[in-house]
Coordinates of N, CA and C in Angstrom, one line a residue:
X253 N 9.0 -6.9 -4.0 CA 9.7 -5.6 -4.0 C 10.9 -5.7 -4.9
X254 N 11.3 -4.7 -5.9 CA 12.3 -4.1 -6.4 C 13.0 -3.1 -6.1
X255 N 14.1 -3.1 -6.4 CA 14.7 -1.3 -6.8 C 13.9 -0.7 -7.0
X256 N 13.4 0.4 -6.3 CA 12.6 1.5 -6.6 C 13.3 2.4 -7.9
X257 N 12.0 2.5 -9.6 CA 12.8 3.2 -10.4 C 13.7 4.8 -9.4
X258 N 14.4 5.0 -10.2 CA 15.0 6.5 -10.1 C 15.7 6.8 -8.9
X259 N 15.5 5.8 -8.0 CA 15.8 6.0 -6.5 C 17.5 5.9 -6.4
X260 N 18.2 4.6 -7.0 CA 19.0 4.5 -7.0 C 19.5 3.4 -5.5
X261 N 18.5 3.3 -4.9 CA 18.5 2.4 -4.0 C 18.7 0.6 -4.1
X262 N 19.2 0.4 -3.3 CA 19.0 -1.5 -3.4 C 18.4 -2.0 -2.6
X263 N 16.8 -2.3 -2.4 CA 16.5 -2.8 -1.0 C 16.6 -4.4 -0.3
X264 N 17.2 -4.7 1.0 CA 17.3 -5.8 1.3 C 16.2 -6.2 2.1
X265 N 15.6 -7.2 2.1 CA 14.4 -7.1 3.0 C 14.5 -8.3 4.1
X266 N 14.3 -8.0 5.1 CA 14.3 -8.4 6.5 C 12.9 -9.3 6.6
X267 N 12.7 -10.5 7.4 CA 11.2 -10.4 8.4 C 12.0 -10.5 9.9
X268 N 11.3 -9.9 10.5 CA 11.1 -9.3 11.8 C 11.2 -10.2 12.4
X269 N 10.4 -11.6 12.3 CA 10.4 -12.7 13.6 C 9.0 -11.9 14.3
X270 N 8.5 -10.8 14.2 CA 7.1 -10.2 14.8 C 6.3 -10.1 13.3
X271 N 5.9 -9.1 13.5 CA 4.3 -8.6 12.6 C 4.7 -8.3 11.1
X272 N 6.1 -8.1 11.0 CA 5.9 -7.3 9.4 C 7.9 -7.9 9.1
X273 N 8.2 -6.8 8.0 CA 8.9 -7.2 7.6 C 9.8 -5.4 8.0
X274 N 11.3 -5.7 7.0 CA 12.0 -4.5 7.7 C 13.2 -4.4 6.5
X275 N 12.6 -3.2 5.8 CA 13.6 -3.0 3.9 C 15.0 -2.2 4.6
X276 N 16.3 -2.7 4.7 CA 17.3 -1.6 4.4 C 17.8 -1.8 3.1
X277 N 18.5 -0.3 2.9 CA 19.3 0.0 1.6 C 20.8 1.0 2.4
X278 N 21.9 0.1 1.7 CA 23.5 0.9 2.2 C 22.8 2.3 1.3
X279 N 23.9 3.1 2.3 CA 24.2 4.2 1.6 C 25.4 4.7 1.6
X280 N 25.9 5.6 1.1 CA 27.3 5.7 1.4 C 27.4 6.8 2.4
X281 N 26.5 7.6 3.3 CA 26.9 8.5 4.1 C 27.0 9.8 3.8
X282 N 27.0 9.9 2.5 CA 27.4 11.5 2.1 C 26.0 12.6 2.3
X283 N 24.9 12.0 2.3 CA 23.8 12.6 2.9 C 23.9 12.6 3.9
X284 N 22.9 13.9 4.6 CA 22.6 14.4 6.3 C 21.2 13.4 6.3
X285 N 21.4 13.3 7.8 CA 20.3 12.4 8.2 C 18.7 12.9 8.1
X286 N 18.9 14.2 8.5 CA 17.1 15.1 7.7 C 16.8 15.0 6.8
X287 N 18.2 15.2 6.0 CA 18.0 15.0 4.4 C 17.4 13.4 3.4
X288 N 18.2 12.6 4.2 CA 17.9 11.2 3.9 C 16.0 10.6 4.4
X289 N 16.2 11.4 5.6 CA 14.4 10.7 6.1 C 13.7 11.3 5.5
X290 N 13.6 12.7 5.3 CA 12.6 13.4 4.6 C 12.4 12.6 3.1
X291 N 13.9 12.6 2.4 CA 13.6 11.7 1.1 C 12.8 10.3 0.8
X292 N 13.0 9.4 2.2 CA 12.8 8.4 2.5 C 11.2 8.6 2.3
X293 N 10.5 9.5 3.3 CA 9.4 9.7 3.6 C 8.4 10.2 2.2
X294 N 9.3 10.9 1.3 CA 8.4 11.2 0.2 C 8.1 10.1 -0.6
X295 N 9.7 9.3 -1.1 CA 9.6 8.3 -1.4 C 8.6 7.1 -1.4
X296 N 8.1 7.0 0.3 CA 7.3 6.2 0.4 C 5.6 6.6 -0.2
X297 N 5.8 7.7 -0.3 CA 4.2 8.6 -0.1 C 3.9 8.6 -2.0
X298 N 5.3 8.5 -2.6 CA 4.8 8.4 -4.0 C 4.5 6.6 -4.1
X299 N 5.5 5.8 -3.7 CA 4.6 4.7 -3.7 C 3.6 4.5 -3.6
X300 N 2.7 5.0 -2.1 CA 1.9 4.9 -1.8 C 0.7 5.6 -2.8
X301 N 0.8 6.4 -3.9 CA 0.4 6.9 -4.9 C 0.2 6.8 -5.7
X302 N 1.5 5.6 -6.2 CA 1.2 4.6 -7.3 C 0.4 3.6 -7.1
X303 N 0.4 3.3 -6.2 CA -0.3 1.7 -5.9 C -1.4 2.1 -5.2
X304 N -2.1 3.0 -4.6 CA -3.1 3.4 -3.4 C -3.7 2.2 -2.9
X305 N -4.1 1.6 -4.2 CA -5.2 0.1 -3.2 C -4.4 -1.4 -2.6
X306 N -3.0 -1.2 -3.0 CA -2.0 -2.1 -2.4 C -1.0 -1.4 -1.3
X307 N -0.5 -0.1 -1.4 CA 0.1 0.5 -0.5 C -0.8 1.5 0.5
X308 N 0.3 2.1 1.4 CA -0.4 3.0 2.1 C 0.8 3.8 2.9
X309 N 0.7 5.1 3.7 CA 1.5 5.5 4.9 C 0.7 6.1 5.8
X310 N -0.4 5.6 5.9 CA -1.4 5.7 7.1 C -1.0 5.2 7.8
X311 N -0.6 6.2 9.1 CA -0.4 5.5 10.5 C -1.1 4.9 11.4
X312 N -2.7 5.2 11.1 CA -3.7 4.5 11.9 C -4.1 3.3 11.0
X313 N -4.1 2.6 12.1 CA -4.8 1.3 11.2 C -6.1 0.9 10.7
X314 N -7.2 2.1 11.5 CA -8.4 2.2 10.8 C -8.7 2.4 9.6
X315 N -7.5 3.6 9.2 CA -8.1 3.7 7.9 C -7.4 2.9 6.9
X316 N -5.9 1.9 7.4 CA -5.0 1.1 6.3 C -5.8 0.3 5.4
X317 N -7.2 -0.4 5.7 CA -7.8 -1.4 5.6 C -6.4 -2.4 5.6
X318 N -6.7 -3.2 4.3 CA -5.8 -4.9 3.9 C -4.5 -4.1 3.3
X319 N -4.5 -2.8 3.0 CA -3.0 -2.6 2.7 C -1.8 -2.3 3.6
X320 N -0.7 -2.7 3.0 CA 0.8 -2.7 3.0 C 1.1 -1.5 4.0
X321 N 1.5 -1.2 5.0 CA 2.1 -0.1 5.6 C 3.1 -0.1 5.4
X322 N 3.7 1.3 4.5 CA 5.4 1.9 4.0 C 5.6 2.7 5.3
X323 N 6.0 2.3 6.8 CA 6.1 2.4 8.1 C 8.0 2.9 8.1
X324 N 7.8 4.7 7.7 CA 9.3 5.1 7.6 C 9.5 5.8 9.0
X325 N 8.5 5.7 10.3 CA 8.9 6.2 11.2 C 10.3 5.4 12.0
X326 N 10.7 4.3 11.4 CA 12.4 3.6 12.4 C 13.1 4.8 11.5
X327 N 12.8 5.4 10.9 CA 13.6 6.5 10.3 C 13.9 7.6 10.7
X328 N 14.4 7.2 12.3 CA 14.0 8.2 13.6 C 15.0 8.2 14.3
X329 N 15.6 9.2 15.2 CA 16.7 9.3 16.0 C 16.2 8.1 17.0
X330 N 16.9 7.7 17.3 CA 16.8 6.6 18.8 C 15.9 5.2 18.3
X331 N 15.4 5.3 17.2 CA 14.8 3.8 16.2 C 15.8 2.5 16.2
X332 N 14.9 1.6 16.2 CA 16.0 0.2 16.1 C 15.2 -0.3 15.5
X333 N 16.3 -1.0 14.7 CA 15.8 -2.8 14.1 C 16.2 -3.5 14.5
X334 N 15.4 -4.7 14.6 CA 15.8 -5.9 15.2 C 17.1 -6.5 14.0
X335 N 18.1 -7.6 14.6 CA 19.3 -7.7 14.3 C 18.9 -8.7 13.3
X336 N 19.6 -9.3 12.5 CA 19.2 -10.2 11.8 C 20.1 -11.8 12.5
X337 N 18.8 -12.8 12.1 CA 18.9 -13.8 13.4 C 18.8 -13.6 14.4
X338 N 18.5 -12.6 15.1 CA 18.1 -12.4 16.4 C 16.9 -13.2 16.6
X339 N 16.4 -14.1 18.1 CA 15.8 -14.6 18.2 C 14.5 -13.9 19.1
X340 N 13.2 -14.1 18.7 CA 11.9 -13.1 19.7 C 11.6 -14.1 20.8
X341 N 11.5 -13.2 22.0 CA 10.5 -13.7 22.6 C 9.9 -14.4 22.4
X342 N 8.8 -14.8 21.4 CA 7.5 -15.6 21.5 C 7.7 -16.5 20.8
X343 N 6.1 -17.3 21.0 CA 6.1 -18.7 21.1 C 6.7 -19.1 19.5
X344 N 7.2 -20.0 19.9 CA 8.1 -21.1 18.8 C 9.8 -20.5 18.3
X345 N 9.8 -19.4 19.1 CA 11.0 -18.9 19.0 C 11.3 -18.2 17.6
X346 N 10.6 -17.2 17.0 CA 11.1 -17.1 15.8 C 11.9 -16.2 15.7
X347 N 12.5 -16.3 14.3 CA 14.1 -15.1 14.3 C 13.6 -14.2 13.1
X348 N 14.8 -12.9 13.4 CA 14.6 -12.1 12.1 C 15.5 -12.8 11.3
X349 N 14.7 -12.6 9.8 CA 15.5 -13.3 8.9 C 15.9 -12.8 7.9
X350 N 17.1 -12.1 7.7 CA 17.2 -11.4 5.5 C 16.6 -12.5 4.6
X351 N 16.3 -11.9 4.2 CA 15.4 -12.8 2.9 C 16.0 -12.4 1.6
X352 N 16.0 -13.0 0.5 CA 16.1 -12.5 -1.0 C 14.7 -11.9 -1.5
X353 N 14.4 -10.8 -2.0 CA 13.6 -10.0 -2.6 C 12.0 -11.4 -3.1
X354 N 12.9 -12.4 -4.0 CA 12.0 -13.2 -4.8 C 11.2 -14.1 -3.5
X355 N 11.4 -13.9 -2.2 CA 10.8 -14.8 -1.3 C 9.5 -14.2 -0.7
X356 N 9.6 -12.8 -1.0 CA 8.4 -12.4 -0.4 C 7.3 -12.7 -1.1
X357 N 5.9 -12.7 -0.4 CA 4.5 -13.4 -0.9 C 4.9 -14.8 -0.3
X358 N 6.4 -15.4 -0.2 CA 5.9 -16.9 0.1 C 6.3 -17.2 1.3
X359 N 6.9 -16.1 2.3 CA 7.0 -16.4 3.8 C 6.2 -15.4 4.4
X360 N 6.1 -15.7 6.1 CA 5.7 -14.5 6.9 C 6.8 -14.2 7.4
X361 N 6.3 -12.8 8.6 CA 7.4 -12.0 9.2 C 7.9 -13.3 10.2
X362 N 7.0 -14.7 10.1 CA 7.4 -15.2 12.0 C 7.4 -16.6 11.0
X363 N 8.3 -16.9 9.5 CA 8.5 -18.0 8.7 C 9.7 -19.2 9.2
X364 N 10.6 -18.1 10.0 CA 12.2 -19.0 10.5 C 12.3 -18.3 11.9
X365 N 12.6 -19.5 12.2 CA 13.4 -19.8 14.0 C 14.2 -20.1 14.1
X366 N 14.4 -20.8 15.3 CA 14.9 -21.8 16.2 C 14.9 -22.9 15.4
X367 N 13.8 -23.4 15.6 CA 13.4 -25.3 14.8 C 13.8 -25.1 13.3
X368 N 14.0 -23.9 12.2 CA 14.3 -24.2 10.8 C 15.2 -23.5 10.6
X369 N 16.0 -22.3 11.1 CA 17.2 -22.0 10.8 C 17.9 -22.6 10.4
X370 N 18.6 -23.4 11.1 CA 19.6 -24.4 10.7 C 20.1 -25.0 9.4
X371 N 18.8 -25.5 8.6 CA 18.2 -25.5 7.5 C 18.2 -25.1 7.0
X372 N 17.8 -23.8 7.2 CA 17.5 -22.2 5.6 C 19.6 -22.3 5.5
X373 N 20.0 -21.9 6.6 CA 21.5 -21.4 6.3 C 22.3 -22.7 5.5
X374 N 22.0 -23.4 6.0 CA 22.6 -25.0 5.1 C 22.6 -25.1 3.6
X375 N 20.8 -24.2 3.0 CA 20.5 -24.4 1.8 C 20.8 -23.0 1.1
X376 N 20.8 -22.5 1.7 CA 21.0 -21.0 1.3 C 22.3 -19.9 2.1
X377 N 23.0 -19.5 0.5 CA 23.7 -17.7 1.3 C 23.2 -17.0 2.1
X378 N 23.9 -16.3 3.0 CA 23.0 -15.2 3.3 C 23.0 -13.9 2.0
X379 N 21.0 -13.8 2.2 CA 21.1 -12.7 1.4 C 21.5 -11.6 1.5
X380 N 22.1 -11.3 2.9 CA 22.5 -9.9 3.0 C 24.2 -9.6 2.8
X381 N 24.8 -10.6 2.4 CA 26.0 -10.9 2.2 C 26.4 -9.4 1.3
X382 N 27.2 -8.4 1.6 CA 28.2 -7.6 1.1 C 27.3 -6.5 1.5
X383 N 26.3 -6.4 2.5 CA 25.1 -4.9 2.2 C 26.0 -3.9 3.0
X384 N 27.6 -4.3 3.7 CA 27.8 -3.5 4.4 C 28.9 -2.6 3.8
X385 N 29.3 -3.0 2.4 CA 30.3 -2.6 1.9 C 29.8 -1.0 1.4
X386 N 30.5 -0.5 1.4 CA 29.8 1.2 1.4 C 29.8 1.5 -0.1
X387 N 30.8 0.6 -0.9 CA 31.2 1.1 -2.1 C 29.9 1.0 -3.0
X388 N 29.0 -0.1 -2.4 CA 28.2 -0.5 -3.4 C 26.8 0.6 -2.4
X389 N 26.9 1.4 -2.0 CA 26.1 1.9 -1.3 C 25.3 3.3 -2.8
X390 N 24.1 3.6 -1.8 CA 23.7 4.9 -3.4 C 24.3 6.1 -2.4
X391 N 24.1 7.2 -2.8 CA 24.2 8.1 -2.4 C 23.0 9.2 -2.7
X392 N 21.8 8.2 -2.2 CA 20.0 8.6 -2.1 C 20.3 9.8 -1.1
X393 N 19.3 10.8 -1.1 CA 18.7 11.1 -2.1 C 19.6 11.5 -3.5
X394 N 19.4 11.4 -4.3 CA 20.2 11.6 -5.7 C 19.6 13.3 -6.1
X395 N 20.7 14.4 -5.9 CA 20.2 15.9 -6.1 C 19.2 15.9 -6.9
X396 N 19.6 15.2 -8.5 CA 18.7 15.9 -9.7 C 17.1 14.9 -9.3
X397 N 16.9 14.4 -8.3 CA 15.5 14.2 -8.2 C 14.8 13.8 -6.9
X398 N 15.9 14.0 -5.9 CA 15.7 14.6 -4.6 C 15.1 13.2 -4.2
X399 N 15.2 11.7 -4.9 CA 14.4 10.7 -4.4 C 13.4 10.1 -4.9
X400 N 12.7 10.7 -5.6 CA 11.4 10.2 -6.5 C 11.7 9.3 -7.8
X401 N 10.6 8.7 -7.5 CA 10.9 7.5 -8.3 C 10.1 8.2 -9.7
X402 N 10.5 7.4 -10.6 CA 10.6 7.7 -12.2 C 9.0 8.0 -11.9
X403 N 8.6 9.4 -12.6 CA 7.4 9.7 -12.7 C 6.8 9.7 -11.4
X404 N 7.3 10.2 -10.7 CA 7.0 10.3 -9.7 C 6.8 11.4 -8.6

């Protein structure tokens, strides 16, 4: 995953410690929150447009087959993400983890715990280091394109 062209977004990408993974991007706030999910939501749907046989925003899983679910419903009043390093329930104890962009394809959502934390943080920054500073936030949707990625 990259910067989505035109978007103006930075995405940081999470695994969950469960089933999947979990993209945030700062923003600076100056968008309404209808405004922001609806953008979000198109966003995902032109993805899912460019890529059809690698993406999807099918909510049922019968028809996802093997693809990707762009899952923008935490894009929701009362939605949570899990915390980062928070540890799950289940067996082997795994944690959510920020990841750098270049790791995905080579972990799963359930790659770091308990037993290898320790380790990842020893050898590595955290990748989510400064995502909270607002300055560097976008100010998505961006008017002159309401969100859509280049050609899109």
């Amino acid at each position: 995953m990259r910067a989505v062209p035109g978007s103006g977004l930075s995405p940081h990408v999470q695994a969950t410690g469960g089933k999947g993974f979990h993209v945030a991007a700062p923003l600076r706030g100056e968008r309404g929150f209808d405004e922001v999910r609806a953008a979000i939501r198109e966003l995902a749907e032109a993805m899912a447009r460019g890529e059809p046989d690698r993406l999807t925003v099918e909510q049922r899983k019968d028809k996802r087959g093997d693809r990707i679910f762009l899952d923008t419903n935490r894009n929701a009043y009362g939605q949570t993400m899990i915390a980062p390093y928070s540890l799950r329930a289940r067996a082997g104890a795994p944690a959510a983890t920020p990841l750098d962009l270049g790791e995905l394809g080579r972990v799963t959502p359930q790659s770091y715990g308990l037993a290898n934390m320790g380790r990842r943080l020893a050898q590595q920054d955290d990748p989510w280091t400064g995502l909270e500073d607002a300055r560097s936030g976008s100010d998505f949707p961006h008017p002159d394109n309401q969100g859509q990625p280049e050609g899109g």
